[in-house]
Tab-separated table of N, CA and C in Angstrom:
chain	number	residue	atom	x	y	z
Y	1	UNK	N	186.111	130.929	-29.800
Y	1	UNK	CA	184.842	131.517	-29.424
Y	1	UNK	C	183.672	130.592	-29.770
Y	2	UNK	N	183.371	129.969	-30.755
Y	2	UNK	CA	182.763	129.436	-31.535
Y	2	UNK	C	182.474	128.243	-30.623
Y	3	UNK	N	183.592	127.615	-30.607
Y	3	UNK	CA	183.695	126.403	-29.740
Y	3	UNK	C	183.085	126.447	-27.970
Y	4	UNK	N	183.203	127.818	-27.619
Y	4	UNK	CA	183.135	127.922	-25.943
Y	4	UNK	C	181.583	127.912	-26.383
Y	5	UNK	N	181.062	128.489	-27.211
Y	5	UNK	CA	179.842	128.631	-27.715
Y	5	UNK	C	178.714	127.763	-27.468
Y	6	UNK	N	179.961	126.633	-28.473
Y	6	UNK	CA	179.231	125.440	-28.760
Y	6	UNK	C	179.185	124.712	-27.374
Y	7	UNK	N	179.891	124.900	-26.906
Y	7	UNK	CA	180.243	123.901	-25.513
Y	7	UNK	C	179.172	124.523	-24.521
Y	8	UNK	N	179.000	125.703	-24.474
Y	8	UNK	CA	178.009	126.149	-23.459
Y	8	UNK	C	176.523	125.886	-24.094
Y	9	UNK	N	176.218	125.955	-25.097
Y	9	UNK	CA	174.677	125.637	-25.895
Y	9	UNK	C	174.477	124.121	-25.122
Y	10	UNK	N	175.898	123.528	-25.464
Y	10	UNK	CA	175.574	121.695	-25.156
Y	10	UNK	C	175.629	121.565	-23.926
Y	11	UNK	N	176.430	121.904	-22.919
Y	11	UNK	CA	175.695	122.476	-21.493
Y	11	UNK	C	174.310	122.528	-21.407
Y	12	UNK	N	174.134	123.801	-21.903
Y	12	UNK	CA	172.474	124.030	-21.682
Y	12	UNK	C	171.751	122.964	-22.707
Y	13	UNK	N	171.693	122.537	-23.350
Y	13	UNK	CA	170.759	121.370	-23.916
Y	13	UNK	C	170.817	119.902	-23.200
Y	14	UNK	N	172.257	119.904	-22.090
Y	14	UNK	CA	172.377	118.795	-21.498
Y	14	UNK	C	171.710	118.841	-20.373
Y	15	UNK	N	171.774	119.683	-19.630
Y	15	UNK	CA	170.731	119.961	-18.617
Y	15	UNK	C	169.479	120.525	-18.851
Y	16	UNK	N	168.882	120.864	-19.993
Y	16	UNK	CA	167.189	120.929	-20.611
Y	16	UNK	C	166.752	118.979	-20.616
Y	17	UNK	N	167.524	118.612	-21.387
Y	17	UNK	CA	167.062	117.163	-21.403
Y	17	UNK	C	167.248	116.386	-20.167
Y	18	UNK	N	167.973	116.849	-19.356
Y	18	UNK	CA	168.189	115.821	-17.573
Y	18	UNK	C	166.772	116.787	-17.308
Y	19	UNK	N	166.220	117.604	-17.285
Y	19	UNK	CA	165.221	118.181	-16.679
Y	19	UNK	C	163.901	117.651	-16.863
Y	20	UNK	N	164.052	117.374	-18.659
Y	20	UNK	CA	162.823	116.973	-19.387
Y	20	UNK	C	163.012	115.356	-19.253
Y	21	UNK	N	164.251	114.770	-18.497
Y	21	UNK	CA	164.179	113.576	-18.431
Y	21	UNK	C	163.784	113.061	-16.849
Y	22	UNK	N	163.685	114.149	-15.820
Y	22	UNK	CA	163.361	113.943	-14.541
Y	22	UNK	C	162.068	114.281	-14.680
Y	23	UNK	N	161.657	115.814	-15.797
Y	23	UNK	CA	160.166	115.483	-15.248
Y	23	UNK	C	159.137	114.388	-16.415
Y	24	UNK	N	160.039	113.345	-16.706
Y	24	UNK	CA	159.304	112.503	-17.770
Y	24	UNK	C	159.678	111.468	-16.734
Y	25	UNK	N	160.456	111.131	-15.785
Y	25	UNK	CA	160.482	110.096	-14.950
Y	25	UNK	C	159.452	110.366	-14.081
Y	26	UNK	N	158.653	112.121	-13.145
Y	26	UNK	CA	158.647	112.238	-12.644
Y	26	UNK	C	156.763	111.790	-12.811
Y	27	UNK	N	157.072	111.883	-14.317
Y	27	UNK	CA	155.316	112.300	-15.201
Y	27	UNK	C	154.858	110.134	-15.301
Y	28	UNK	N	156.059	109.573	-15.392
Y	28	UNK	CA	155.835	108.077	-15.719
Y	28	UNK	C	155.479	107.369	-13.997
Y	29	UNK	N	155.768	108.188	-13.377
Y	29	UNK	CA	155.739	107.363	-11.914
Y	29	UNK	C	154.351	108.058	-11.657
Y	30	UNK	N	153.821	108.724	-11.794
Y	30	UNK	CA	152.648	109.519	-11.378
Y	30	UNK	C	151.785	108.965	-12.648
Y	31	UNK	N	151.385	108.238	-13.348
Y	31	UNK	CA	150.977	107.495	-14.084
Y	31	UNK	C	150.706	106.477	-13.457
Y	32	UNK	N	151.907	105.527	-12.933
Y	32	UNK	CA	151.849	104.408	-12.364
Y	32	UNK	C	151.005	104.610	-11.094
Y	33	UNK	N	151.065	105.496	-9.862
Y	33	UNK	CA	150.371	105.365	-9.347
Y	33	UNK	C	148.669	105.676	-9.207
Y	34	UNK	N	148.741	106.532	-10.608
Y	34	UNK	CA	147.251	106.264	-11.019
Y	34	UNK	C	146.798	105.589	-11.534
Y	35	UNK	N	147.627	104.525	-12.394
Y	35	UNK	CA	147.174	103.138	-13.062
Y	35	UNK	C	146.620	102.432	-11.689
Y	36	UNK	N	147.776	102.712	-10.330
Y	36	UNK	CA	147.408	101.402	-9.742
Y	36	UNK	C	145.749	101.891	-8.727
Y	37	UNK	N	145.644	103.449	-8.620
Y	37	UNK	CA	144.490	103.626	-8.055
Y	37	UNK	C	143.583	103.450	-8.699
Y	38	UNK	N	143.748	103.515	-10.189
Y	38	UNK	CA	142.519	102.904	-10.969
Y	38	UNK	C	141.935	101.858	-11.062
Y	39	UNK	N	143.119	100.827	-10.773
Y	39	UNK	CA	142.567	99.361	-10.329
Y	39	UNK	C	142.119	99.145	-9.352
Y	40	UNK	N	142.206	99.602	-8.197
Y	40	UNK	CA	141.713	99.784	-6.700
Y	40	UNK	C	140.302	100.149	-6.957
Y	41	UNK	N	140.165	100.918	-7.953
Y	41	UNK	CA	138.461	101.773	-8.057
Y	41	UNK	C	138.180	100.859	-8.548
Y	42	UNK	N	138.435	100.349	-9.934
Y	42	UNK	CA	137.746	99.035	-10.540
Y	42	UNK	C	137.480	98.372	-9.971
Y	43	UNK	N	138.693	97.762	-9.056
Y	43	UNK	CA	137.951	96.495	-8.217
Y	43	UNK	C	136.738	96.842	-7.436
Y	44	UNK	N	136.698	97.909	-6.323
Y	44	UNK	CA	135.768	98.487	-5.426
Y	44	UNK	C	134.577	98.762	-6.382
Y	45	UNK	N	134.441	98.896	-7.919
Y	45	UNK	CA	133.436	99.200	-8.515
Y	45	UNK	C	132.516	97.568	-8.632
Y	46	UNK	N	133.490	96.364	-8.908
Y	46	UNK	CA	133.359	95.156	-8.848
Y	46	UNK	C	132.727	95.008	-8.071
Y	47	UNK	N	133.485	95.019	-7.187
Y	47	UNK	CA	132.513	94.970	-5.561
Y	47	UNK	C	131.280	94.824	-5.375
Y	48	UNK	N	131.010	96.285	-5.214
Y	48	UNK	CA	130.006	97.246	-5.565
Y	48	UNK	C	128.552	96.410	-6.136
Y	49	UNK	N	129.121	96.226	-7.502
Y	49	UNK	CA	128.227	96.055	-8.502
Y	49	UNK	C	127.982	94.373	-7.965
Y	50	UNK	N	128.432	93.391	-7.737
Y	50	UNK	CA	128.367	92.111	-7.185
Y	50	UNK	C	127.565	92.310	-6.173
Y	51	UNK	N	127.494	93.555	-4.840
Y	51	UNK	CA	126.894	93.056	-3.656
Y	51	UNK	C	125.255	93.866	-4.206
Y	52	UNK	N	125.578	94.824	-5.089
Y	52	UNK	CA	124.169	95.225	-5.495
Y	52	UNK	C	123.566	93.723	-6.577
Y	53	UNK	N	124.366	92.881	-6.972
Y	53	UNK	CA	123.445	91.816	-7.238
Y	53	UNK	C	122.848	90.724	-6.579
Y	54	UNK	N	123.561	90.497	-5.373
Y	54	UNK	CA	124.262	90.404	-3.989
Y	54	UNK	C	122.153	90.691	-3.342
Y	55	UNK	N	122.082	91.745	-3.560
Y	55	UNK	CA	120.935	92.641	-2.924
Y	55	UNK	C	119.626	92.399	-3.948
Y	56	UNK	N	119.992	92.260	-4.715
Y	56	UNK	CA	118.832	92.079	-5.582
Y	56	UNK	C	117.769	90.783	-6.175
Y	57	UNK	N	119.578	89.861	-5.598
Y	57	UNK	CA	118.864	88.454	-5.580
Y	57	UNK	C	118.085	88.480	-4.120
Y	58	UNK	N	118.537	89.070	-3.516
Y	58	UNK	CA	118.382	89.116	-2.071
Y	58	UNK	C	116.896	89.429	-1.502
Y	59	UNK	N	116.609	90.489	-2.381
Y	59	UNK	CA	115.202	91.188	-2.254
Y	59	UNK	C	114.278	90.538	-3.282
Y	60	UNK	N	114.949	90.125	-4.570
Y	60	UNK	CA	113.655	88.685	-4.934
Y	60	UNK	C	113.377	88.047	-4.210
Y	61	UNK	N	114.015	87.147	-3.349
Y	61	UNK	CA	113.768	86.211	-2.244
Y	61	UNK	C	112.791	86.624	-1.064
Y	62	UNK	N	113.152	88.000	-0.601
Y	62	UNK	CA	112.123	88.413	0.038
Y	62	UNK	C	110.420	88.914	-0.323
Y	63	UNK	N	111.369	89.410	-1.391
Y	63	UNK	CA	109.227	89.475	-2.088
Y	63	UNK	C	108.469	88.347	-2.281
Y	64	UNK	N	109.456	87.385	-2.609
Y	64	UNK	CA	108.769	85.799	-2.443
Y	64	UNK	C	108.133	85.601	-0.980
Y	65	UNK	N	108.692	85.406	-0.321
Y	65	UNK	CA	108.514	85.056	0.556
Y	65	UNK	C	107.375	86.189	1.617
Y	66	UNK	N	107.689	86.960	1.113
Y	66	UNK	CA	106.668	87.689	2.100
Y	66	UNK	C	105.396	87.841	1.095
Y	67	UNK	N	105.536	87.549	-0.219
Y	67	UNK	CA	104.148	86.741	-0.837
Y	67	UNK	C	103.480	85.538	-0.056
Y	68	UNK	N	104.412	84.773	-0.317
Y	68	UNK	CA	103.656	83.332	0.677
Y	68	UNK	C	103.447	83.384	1.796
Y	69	UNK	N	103.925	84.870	2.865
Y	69	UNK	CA	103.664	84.866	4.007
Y	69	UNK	C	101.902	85.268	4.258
Y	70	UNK	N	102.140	86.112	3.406
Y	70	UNK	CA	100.693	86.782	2.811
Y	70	UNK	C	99.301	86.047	2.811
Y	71	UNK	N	99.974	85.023	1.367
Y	71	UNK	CA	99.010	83.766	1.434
Y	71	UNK	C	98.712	83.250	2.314
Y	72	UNK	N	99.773	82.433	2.994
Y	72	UNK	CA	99.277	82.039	4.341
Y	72	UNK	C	98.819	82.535	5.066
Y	73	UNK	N	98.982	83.762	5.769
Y	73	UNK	CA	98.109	84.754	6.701
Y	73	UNK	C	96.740	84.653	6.292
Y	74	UNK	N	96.406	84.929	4.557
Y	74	UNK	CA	94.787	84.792	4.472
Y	74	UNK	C	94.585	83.690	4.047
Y	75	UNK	N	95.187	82.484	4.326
Y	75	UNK	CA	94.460	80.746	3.995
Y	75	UNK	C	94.427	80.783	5.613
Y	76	UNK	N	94.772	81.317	6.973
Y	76	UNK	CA	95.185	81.264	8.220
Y	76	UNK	C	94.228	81.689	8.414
Y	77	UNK	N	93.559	83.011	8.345
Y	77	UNK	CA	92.374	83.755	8.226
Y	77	UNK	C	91.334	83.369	7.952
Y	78	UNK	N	91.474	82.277	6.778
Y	78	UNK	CA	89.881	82.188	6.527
Y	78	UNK	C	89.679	80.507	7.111
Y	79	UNK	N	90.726	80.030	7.550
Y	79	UNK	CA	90.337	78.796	8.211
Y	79	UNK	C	89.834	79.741	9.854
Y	80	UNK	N	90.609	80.492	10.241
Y	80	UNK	CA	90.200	80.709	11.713
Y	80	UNK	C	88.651	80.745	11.536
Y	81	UNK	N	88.364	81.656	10.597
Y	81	UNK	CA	86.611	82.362	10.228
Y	81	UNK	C	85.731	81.443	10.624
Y	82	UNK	N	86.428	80.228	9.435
Y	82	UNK	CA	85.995	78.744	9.714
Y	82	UNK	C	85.378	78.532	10.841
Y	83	UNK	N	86.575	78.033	11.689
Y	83	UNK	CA	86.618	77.315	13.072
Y	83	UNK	C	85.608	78.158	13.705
Y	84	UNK	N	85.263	79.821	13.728
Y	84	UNK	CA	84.627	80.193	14.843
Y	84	UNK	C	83.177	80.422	14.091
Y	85	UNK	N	82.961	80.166	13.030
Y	85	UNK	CA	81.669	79.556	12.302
Y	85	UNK	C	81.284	78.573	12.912
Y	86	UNK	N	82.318	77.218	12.852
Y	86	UNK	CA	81.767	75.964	13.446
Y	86	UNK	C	81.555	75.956	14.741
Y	87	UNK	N	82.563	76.602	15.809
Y	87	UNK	CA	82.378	76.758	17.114
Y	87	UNK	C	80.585	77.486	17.346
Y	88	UNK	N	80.616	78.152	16.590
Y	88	UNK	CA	79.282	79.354	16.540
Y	88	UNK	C	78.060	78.204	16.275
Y	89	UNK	N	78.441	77.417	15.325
Y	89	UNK	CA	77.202	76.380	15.238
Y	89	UNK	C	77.158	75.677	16.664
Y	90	UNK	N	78.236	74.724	16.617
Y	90	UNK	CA	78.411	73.732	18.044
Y	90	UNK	C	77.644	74.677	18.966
Y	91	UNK	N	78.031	76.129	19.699
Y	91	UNK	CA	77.554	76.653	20.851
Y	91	UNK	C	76.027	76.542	20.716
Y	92	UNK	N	75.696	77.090	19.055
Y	92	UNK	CA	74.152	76.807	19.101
Y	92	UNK	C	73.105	75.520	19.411
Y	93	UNK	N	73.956	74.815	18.511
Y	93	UNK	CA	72.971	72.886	18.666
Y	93	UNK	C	73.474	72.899	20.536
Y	94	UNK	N	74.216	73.264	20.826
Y	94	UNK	CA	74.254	72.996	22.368
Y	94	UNK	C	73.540	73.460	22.784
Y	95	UNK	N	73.064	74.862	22.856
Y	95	UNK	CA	72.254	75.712	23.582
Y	95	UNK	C	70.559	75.116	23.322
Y	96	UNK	N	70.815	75.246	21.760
Y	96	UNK	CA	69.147	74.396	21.375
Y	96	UNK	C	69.199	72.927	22.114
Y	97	UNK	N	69.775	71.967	22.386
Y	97	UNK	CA	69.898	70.846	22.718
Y	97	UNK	C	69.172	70.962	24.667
Y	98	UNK	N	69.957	71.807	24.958
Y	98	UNK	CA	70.086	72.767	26.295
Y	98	UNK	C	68.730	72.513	26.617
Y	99	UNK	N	68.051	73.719	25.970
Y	99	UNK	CA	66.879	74.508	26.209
Y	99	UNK	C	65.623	73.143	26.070
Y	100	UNK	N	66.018	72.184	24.681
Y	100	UNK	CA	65.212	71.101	24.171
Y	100	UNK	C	65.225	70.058	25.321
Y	101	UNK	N	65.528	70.042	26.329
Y	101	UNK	CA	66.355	69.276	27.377
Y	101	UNK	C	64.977	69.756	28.485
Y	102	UNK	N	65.800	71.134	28.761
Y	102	UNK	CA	65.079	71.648	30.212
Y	102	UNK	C	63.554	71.687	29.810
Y	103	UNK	N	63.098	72.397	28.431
Y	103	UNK	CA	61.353	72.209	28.115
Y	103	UNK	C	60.915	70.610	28.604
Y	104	UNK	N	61.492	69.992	27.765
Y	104	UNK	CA	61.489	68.520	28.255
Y	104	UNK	C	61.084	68.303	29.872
Y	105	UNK	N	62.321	68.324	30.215
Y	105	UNK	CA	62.172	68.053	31.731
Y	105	UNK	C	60.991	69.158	32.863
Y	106	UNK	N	60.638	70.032	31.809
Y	106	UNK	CA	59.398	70.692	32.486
Y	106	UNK	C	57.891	69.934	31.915
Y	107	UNK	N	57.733	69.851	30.871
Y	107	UNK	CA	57.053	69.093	30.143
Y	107	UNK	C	56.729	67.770	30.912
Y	108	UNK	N	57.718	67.154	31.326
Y	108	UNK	CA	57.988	65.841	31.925
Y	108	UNK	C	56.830	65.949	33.658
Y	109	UNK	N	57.599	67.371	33.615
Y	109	UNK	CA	57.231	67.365	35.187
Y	109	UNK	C	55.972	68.003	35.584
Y	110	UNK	N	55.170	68.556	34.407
Y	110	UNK	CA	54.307	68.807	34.338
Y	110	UNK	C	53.347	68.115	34.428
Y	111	UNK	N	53.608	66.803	33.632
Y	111	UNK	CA	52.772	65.957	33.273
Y	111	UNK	C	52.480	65.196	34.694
Y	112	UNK	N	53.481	64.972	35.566
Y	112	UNK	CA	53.507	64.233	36.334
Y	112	UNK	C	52.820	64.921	37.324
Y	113	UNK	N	52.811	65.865	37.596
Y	113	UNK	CA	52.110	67.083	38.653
Y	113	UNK	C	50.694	66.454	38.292
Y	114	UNK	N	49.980	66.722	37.199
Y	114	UNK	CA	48.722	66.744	36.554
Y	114	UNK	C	48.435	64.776	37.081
């Protein structure tokens, strides 16, 4: 009796441990494939974090540059101002030159009338 006993307990403890040994195979493989999705995230976090530096060098460069675009637009600006200052003079000494011209040539022709 004792013995059928014993033999059936070790039965059942032999198949408790194939159970606890399938779901400890079952618990080690489901590990592994979350080790390996964890590295997948890491890397993609890598990524990530590289193209956001990626972006940041990226957008220094542009604030630069659309600084100096800046500058230039108002060194561009105040030379145009310039130019239509000087044009604005030139049209004038022309016009005075003009006018200093035709008095003249009335002046001239005045005299000659007389």
């Amino acid at each position: 009796n004792e013995t059928f006993t014993e033999r059936s307990r070790a039965r059942q403890l032999a198949r408790e441990k194939d159970q606890m040994s399938e779901q400890l195979s079952q618990s080690l493989e489901d590990s592994q494939k979350d080790m390996a999705k964890l590295e997948e995230l890491t890397d993609e976090v890598h990524k990530l974090r590289a193209n956001h530096d990626t972006l940041d060098e990226r957008q220094s460069e542009l604030d630069v540059l659309i600084k100096d675009a800046s500058s230039y637009r108002d060194r561009l600006q105040k030379s145009l101002e310039g130019e239509a200052e000087k044009s604005t003079v030139a049209w004038v000494l022309t016009l005075k030159h003009s006018i200093t011209r035709d008095l003249s040539k009335e002046t001239n022709n005045d005299s000659s009338k007389k």
